[in-house]
Amino acid sequence: QVQLVESGGGLVQPGGSLRLSCAASGSIFSIAAMGWYRQAPGKQRELVADITSGGSTNYADSVKGRFTISRDNAKNTVYLQMNSLKPEDTAVYYCNAFLTVIRGAFPAQYWGQGTQVTVSS
């Protein structure tokens, strides 16, 4: 049993900031990577940023220079600091983890429930 729980979403004005958190819990052996995806109404879910266990990061072009992903491996938690927010950042943001459960043979993808981020005046 694995659970990813997001927090930190909400309503913010353009130019403002939000910090999302996602904590993974359960029978986890190791986490290879964690990331954030987002999905706006009528659009495909897209990768926003991800980070490997070694600390390598990757960002969508649309958020480079504005968003920062980080993780606390000891707490199995990933964060997304979002600055200079724009209306086009409005979406449901989903936490994702690529992990192996205790006594498991293969890693698999796990998803959080999603948290709404709305950027509006």
mmCIF file of N, CA, C and O in Angstrom, residues 51-116:
data_model
loop_
_atom_site.group_PDB
_atom_site.id
_atom_site.type_symbol
_atom_site.label_atom_id
_atom_site.label_comp_id
_atom_site.label_asym_id
_atom_site.label_seq_id
_atom_site.Cartn_x
_atom_site.Cartn_y
_atom_site.Cartn_z
ATOM 1 N N ILE A 51 12.402 14.992 -10.529
ATOM 2 C CA ILE A 51 13.706 14.941 -9.879
ATOM 3 C C ILE A 51 14.016 13.493 -9.544
ATOM 4 O O ILE A 51 13.170 12.751 -9.047
ATOM 5 N N THR A 52 15.231 13.072 -9.832
ATOM 6 C CA THR A 52 15.647 11.705 -9.561
ATOM 7 C C THR A 52 16.175 11.582 -8.144
ATOM 8 O O THR A 52 16.382 12.573 -7.441
ATOM 9 N N SER A 53 16.404 10.347 -7.729
ATOM 10 C CA SER A 53 16.960 10.114 -6.404
ATOM 11 C C SER A 53 18.334 10.744 -6.252
ATOM 12 O O SER A 53 18.732 11.080 -5.133
ATOM 13 N N GLY A 54 19.047 10.897 -7.354
ATOM 14 C CA GLY A 54 20.356 11.528 -7.328
ATOM 15 C C GLY A 54 20.329 13.039 -7.379
ATOM 16 O O GLY A 54 21.380 13.676 -7.281
ATOM 17 N N GLY A 55 19.143 13.608 -7.564
ATOM 18 C CA GLY A 55 19.009 15.049 -7.550
ATOM 19 C C GLY A 55 18.965 15.723 -8.906
ATOM 20 O O GLY A 55 18.882 16.954 -8.978
ATOM 21 N N SER A 56 19.010 14.956 -9.981
ATOM 22 C CA SER A 56 18.904 15.545 -11.312
ATOM 23 C C SER A 56 17.484 16.030 -11.552
ATOM 24 O O SER A 56 16.519 15.334 -11.231
ATOM 25 N N THR A 57 17.355 17.214 -12.134
ATOM 26 C CA THR A 57 16.045 17.819 -12.342
ATOM 27 C C THR A 57 15.763 18.043 -13.816
ATOM 28 O O THR A 57 16.675 18.168 -14.637
ATOM 29 N N ASN A 58 14.480 18.119 -14.126
ATOM 30 C CA ASN A 58 14.016 18.373 -15.472
ATOM 31 C C ASN A 58 12.766 19.236 -15.387
ATOM 32 O O ASN A 58 11.898 18.988 -14.539
ATOM 33 N N TYR A 59 12.665 20.241 -16.264
ATOM 34 C CA TYR A 59 11.543 21.167 -16.239
ATOM 35 C C TYR A 59 10.942 21.326 -17.621
ATOM 36 O O TYR A 59 11.647 21.297 -18.633
ATOM 37 N N ALA A 60 9.641 21.526 -17.652
ATOM 38 C CA ALA A 60 9.005 21.949 -18.885
ATOM 39 C C ALA A 60 9.497 23.341 -19.260
ATOM 40 O O ALA A 60 9.765 24.171 -18.388
ATOM 41 N N ASP A 61 9.615 23.596 -20.555
ATOM 42 C CA ASP A 61 10.101 24.892 -21.003
ATOM 43 C C ASP A 61 9.248 26.045 -20.462
ATOM 44 O O ASP A 61 9.766 27.132 -20.175
ATOM 45 N N SER A 62 7.969 25.816 -20.314
ATOM 46 C CA SER A 62 7.060 26.868 -19.903
ATOM 47 C C SER A 62 7.257 27.323 -18.456
ATOM 48 O O SER A 62 6.766 28.393 -18.080
ATOM 49 N N VAL A 63 7.960 26.532 -17.655
ATOM 50 C CA VAL A 63 8.126 26.880 -16.243
ATOM 51 C C VAL A 63 9.581 27.126 -15.865
ATOM 52 O O VAL A 63 9.846 27.504 -14.710
ATOM 53 N N LYS A 64 10.499 26.943 -16.771
ATOM 54 C CA LYS A 64 11.910 27.152 -16.463
ATOM 55 C C LYS A 64 12.155 28.581 -16.003
ATOM 56 O O LYS A 64 11.667 29.533 -16.597
ATOM 57 N N GLY A 65 12.910 28.699 -14.939
ATOM 58 C CA GLY A 65 13.205 30.001 -14.376
ATOM 59 C C GLY A 65 12.176 30.493 -13.396
ATOM 60 O O GLY A 65 12.421 31.491 -12.703
ATOM 61 N N ARG A 66 11.029 29.835 -13.326
ATOM 62 C CA ARG A 66 9.964 30.245 -12.411
ATOM 63 C C ARG A 66 9.679 29.208 -11.331
ATOM 64 O O ARG A 66 9.354 29.567 -10.200
ATOM 65 N N PHE A 67 9.768 27.929 -11.693
ATOM 66 C CA PHE A 67 9.465 26.846 -10.761
ATOM 67 C C PHE A 67 10.753 26.150 -10.347
ATOM 68 O O PHE A 67 11.699 26.038 -11.134
ATOM 69 N N THR A 68 10.756 25.632 -9.127
ATOM 70 C CA THR A 68 11.886 24.864 -8.625
ATOM 71 C C THR A 68 11.374 23.611 -7.930
ATOM 72 O O THR A 68 10.534 23.701 -7.031
ATOM 73 N N ILE A 69 11.880 22.459 -8.348
ATOM 74 C CA ILE A 69 11.517 21.206 -7.710
ATOM 75 C C ILE A 69 12.640 20.781 -6.769
ATOM 76 O O ILE A 69 13.817 20.972 -7.070
ATOM 77 N N SER A 70 12.270 20.224 -5.642
ATOM 78 C CA SER A 70 13.241 19.733 -4.680
ATOM 79 C C SER A 70 12.640 18.546 -3.941
ATOM 80 O O SER A 70 11.441 18.280 -4.042
ATOM 81 N N ARG A 71 13.471 17.844 -3.194
ATOM 82 C CA ARG A 71 12.973 16.688 -2.455
ATOM 83 C C ARG A 71 13.720 16.512 -1.148
ATOM 84 O O ARG A 71 14.870 16.936 -1.005
ATOM 85 N N ASP A 72 13.053 15.891 -0.211
ATOM 86 C CA ASP A 72 13.640 15.489 1.051
ATOM 87 C C ASP A 72 13.554 13.968 1.074
ATOM 88 O O ASP A 72 12.499 13.401 1.361
ATOM 89 N N ASN A 73 14.644 13.314 0.745
ATOM 90 C CA ASN A 73 14.632 11.860 0.628
ATOM 91 C C ASN A 73 14.296 11.168 1.947
ATOM 92 O O ASN A 73 13.661 10.116 1.956
ATOM 93 N N ALA A 74 14.732 11.751 3.047
ATOM 94 C CA ALA A 74 14.468 11.150 4.348
ATOM 95 C C ALA A 74 12.984 11.129 4.670
ATOM 96 O O ALA A 74 12.514 10.265 5.415
ATOM 97 N N LYS A 75 12.240 12.074 4.121
ATOM 98 C CA LYS A 75 10.806 12.170 4.375
ATOM 99 C C LYS A 75 9.960 11.684 3.204
ATOM 100 O O LYS A 75 8.736 11.763 3.262
ATOM 101 N N ASN A 76 10.604 11.204 2.146
ATOM 102 C CA ASN A 76 9.895 10.779 0.932
ATOM 103 C C ASN A 76 8.939 11.869 0.447
ATOM 104 O O ASN A 76 7.791 11.596 0.080
ATOM 105 N N THR A 77 9.438 13.081 0.434
ATOM 106 C CA THR A 77 8.617 14.229 0.101
ATOM 107 C C THR A 77 9.246 15.028 -1.035
ATOM 108 O O THR A 77 10.464 15.220 -1.066
ATOM 109 N N VAL A 78 8.413 15.481 -1.950
ATOM 110 C CA VAL A 78 8.845 16.331 -3.046
ATOM 111 C C VAL A 78 8.093 17.651 -2.959
ATOM 112 O O VAL A 78 6.930 17.691 -2.537
ATOM 113 N N TYR A 79 8.763 18.727 -3.361
ATOM 114 C CA TYR A 79 8.190 20.058 -3.299
ATOM 115 C C TYR A 79 8.254 20.714 -4.672
ATOM 116 O O TYR A 79 9.126 20.415 -5.483
ATOM 117 N N LEU A 80 7.345 21.624 -4.906
ATOM 118 C CA LEU A 80 7.380 22.445 -6.107
ATOM 119 C C LEU A 80 7.139 23.890 -5.700
ATOM 120 O O LEU A 80 6.020 24.254 -5.325
ATOM 121 N N GLN A 81 8.195 24.682 -5.751
ATOM 122 C CA GLN A 81 8.087 26.110 -5.488
ATOM 123 C C GLN A 81 7.735 26.804 -6.792
ATOM 124 O O GLN A 81 8.492 26.733 -7.759
ATOM 125 N N MET A 82 6.606 27.486 -6.820
ATOM 126 C CA MET A 82 6.110 28.131 -8.022
ATOM 127 C C MET A 82 6.095 29.639 -7.808
ATOM 128 O O MET A 82 5.354 30.142 -6.962
ATOM 129 N N ASN A 83 6.908 30.346 -8.566
ATOM 130 C CA ASN A 83 6.997 31.797 -8.494
ATOM 131 C C ASN A 83 6.539 32.417 -9.811
ATOM 132 O O ASN A 83 6.473 31.753 -10.838
ATOM 133 N N SER A 84 6.253 33.701 -9.764
ATOM 134 C CA SER A 84 5.832 34.446 -10.955
ATOM 135 C C SER A 84 4.719 33.722 -11.695
ATOM 136 O O SER A 84 4.755 33.550 -12.914
ATOM 137 N N LEU A 85 3.718 33.310 -10.961
ATOM 138 C CA LEU A 85 2.641 32.505 -11.535
ATOM 139 C C LEU A 85 1.837 33.290 -12.564
ATOM 140 O O LEU A 85 1.606 34.495 -12.419
ATOM 141 N N LYS A 86 1.422 32.578 -13.595
ATOM 142 C CA LYS A 86 0.647 33.131 -14.692
ATOM 143 C C LYS A 86 -0.704 32.438 -14.779
ATOM 144 O O LYS A 86 -0.848 31.296 -14.334
ATOM 145 N N PRO A 87 -1.702 33.088 -15.363
ATOM 146 C CA PRO A 87 -3.006 32.428 -15.524
ATOM 147 C C PRO A 87 -2.917 31.090 -16.240
ATOM 148 O O PRO A 87 -3.685 30.170 -15.918
ATOM 149 N N GLU A 88 -2.004 30.949 -17.182
ATOM 150 C CA GLU A 88 -1.868 29.693 -17.899
ATOM 151 C C GLU A 88 -1.294 28.564 -17.054
ATOM 152 O O GLU A 88 -1.251 27.414 -17.496
ATOM 153 N N ASP A 89 -0.853 28.870 -15.840
ATOM 154 C CA ASP A 89 -0.431 27.829 -14.908
ATOM 155 C C ASP A 89 -1.612 27.166 -14.207
ATOM 156 O O ASP A 89 -1.424 26.177 -13.493
ATOM 157 N N THR A 90 -2.795 27.705 -14.388
ATOM 158 C CA THR A 90 -3.981 27.158 -13.749
ATOM 159 C C THR A 90 -4.225 25.729 -14.214
ATOM 160 O O THR A 90 -4.323 25.458 -15.413
ATOM 161 N N ALA A 91 -4.328 24.806 -13.264
ATOM 162 C CA ALA A 91 -4.510 23.395 -13.578
ATOM 163 C C ALA A 91 -4.639 22.615 -12.278
ATOM 164 O O ALA A 91 -4.405 23.143 -11.192
ATOM 165 N N VAL A 92 -4.998 21.349 -12.418
ATOM 166 C CA VAL A 92 -4.863 20.417 -11.310
ATOM 167 C C VAL A 92 -3.452 19.849 -11.372
ATOM 168 O O VAL A 92 -3.027 19.347 -12.415
ATOM 169 N N TYR A 93 -2.746 19.932 -10.275
ATOM 170 C CA TYR A 93 -1.379 19.458 -10.207
ATOM 171 C C TYR A 93 -1.341 18.111 -9.494
ATOM 172 O O TYR A 93 -1.882 17.956 -8.404
ATOM 173 N N TYR A 94 -0.677 17.147 -10.123
ATOM 174 C CA TYR A 94 -0.606 15.787 -9.609
ATOM 175 C C TYR A 94 0.831 15.413 -9.268
ATOM 176 O O TYR A 94 1.740 15.640 -10.060
ATOM 177 N N CYS A 95 0.993 14.819 -8.118
ATOM 178 C CA CYS A 95 2.276 14.272 -7.719
ATOM 179 C C CYS A 95 2.433 12.869 -8.285
ATOM 180 O O CYS A 95 1.469 12.095 -8.330
ATOM 181 N N ASN A 96 3.634 12.542 -8.705
ATOM 182 C CA ASN A 96 3.933 11.226 -9.258
ATOM 183 C C ASN A 96 5.217 10.693 -8.643
ATOM 184 O O ASN A 96 6.154 11.448 -8.402
ATOM 185 N N ALA A 97 5.247 9.391 -8.411
ATOM 186 C CA ALA A 97 6.459 8.745 -7.920
ATOM 187 C C ALA A 97 6.691 7.453 -8.667
ATOM 188 O O ALA A 97 5.754 6.697 -8.923
ATOM 189 N N PHE A 98 7.930 7.224 -9.025
ATOM 190 C CA PHE A 98 8.356 5.966 -9.635
ATOM 191 C C PHE A 98 9.123 5.223 -8.558
ATOM 192 O O PHE A 98 10.260 5.579 -8.237
ATOM 193 N N LEU A 99 8.497 4.194 -7.977
ATOM 194 C CA LEU A 99 9.062 3.584 -6.792
ATOM 195 C C LEU A 99 8.883 2.071 -6.767
ATOM 196 O O LEU A 99 8.089 1.507 -7.514
ATOM 197 N N THR A 100 9.644 1.458 -5.887
ATOM 198 C CA THR A 100 9.567 0.024 -5.642
ATOM 199 C C THR A 100 9.064 -0.200 -4.230
ATOM 200 O O THR A 100 9.569 0.397 -3.284
ATOM 201 N N VAL A 101 8.074 -1.054 -4.087
ATOM 202 C CA VAL A 101 7.544 -1.362 -2.761
ATOM 203 C C VAL A 101 8.436 -2.381 -2.074
ATOM 204 O O VAL A 101 9.248 -3.057 -2.713
ATOM 205 N N ILE A 102 8.290 -2.472 -0.760
ATOM 206 C CA ILE A 102 9.049 -3.456 0.007
ATOM 207 C C ILE A 102 8.739 -4.862 -0.494
ATOM 208 O O ILE A 102 7.573 -5.221 -0.688
ATOM 209 N N ARG A 103 9.778 -5.623 -0.755
ATOM 210 C CA ARG A 103 9.699 -6.986 -1.282
ATOM 211 C C ARG A 103 9.207 -7.032 -2.726
ATOM 212 O O ARG A 103 8.915 -8.102 -3.248
ATOM 213 N N GLY A 104 9.127 -5.909 -3.362
ATOM 214 C CA GLY A 104 8.728 -5.855 -4.753
ATOM 215 C C GLY A 104 9.907 -6.074 -5.678
ATOM 216 O O GLY A 104 11.059 -5.820 -5.328
ATOM 217 N N ALA A 105 9.607 -6.559 -6.881
ATOM 218 C CA ALA A 105 10.650 -6.853 -7.848
ATOM 219 C C ALA A 105 10.839 -5.741 -8.869
ATOM 220 O O ALA A 105 11.935 -5.582 -9.419
ATOM 221 N N PHE A 106 9.780 -4.976 -9.130
ATOM 222 C CA PHE A 106 9.819 -3.988 -10.188
ATOM 223 C C PHE A 106 9.260 -2.663 -9.705
ATOM 224 O O PHE A 106 8.293 -2.630 -8.936
ATOM 225 N N PRO A 107 9.831 -1.563 -10.179
ATOM 226 C CA PRO A 107 9.253 -0.255 -9.846
ATOM 227 C C PRO A 107 7.971 -0.014 -10.625
ATOM 228 O O PRO A 107 7.731 -0.624 -11.674
ATOM 229 N N ALA A 108 7.157 0.878 -10.117
ATOM 230 C CA ALA A 108 5.901 1.217 -10.760
ATOM 231 C C ALA A 108 5.553 2.675 -10.482
ATOM 232 O O ALA A 108 6.098 3.296 -9.565
ATOM 233 N N GLN A 109 4.650 3.203 -11.276
ATOM 234 C CA GLN A 109 4.195 4.580 -11.119
ATOM 235 C C GLN A 109 3.047 4.658 -10.120
ATOM 236 O O GLN A 109 2.129 3.834 -10.148
ATOM 237 N N TYR A 110 3.094 5.679 -9.259
ATOM 238 C CA TYR A 110 2.023 5.964 -8.322
ATOM 239 C C TYR A 110 1.653 7.433 -8.433
ATOM 240 O O TYR A 110 2.509 8.283 -8.691
ATOM 241 N N TRP A 111 0.378 7.722 -8.207
ATOM 242 C CA TRP A 111 -0.150 9.068 -8.399
ATOM 243 C C TRP A 111 -0.874 9.567 -7.164
ATOM 244 O O TRP A 111 -1.550 8.808 -6.470
ATOM 245 N N GLY A 112 -0.746 10.856 -6.924
ATOM 246 C CA GLY A 112 -1.535 11.510 -5.905
ATOM 247 C C GLY A 112 -2.916 11.860 -6.422
ATOM 248 O O GLY A 112 -3.245 11.651 -7.593
ATOM 249 N N GLN A 113 -3.738 12.408 -5.545
ATOM 250 C CA GLN A 113 -5.125 12.710 -5.894
ATOM 251 C C GLN A 113 -5.280 14.017 -6.662
ATOM 252 O O GLN A 113 -6.333 14.257 -7.262
ATOM 253 N N GLY A 114 -4.270 14.851 -6.641
ATOM 254 C CA GLY A 114 -4.304 16.125 -7.331
ATOM 255 C C GLY A 114 -4.694 17.270 -6.416
ATOM 256 O O GLY A 114 -5.460 17.100 -5.470
ATOM 257 N N THR A 115 -4.153 18.441 -6.706
ATOM 258 C CA THR A 115 -4.499 19.653 -5.970
ATOM 259 C C THR A 115 -4.684 20.794 -6.966
ATOM 260 O O THR A 115 -3.900 20.956 -7.899
ATOM 261 N N GLN A 116 -5.736 21.571 -6.774
ATOM 262 C CA GLN A 116 -6.083 22.633 -7.708
ATOM 263 C C GLN A 116 -5.229 23.868 -7.470
ATOM 264 O O GLN A 116 -5.105 24.348 -6.341
#
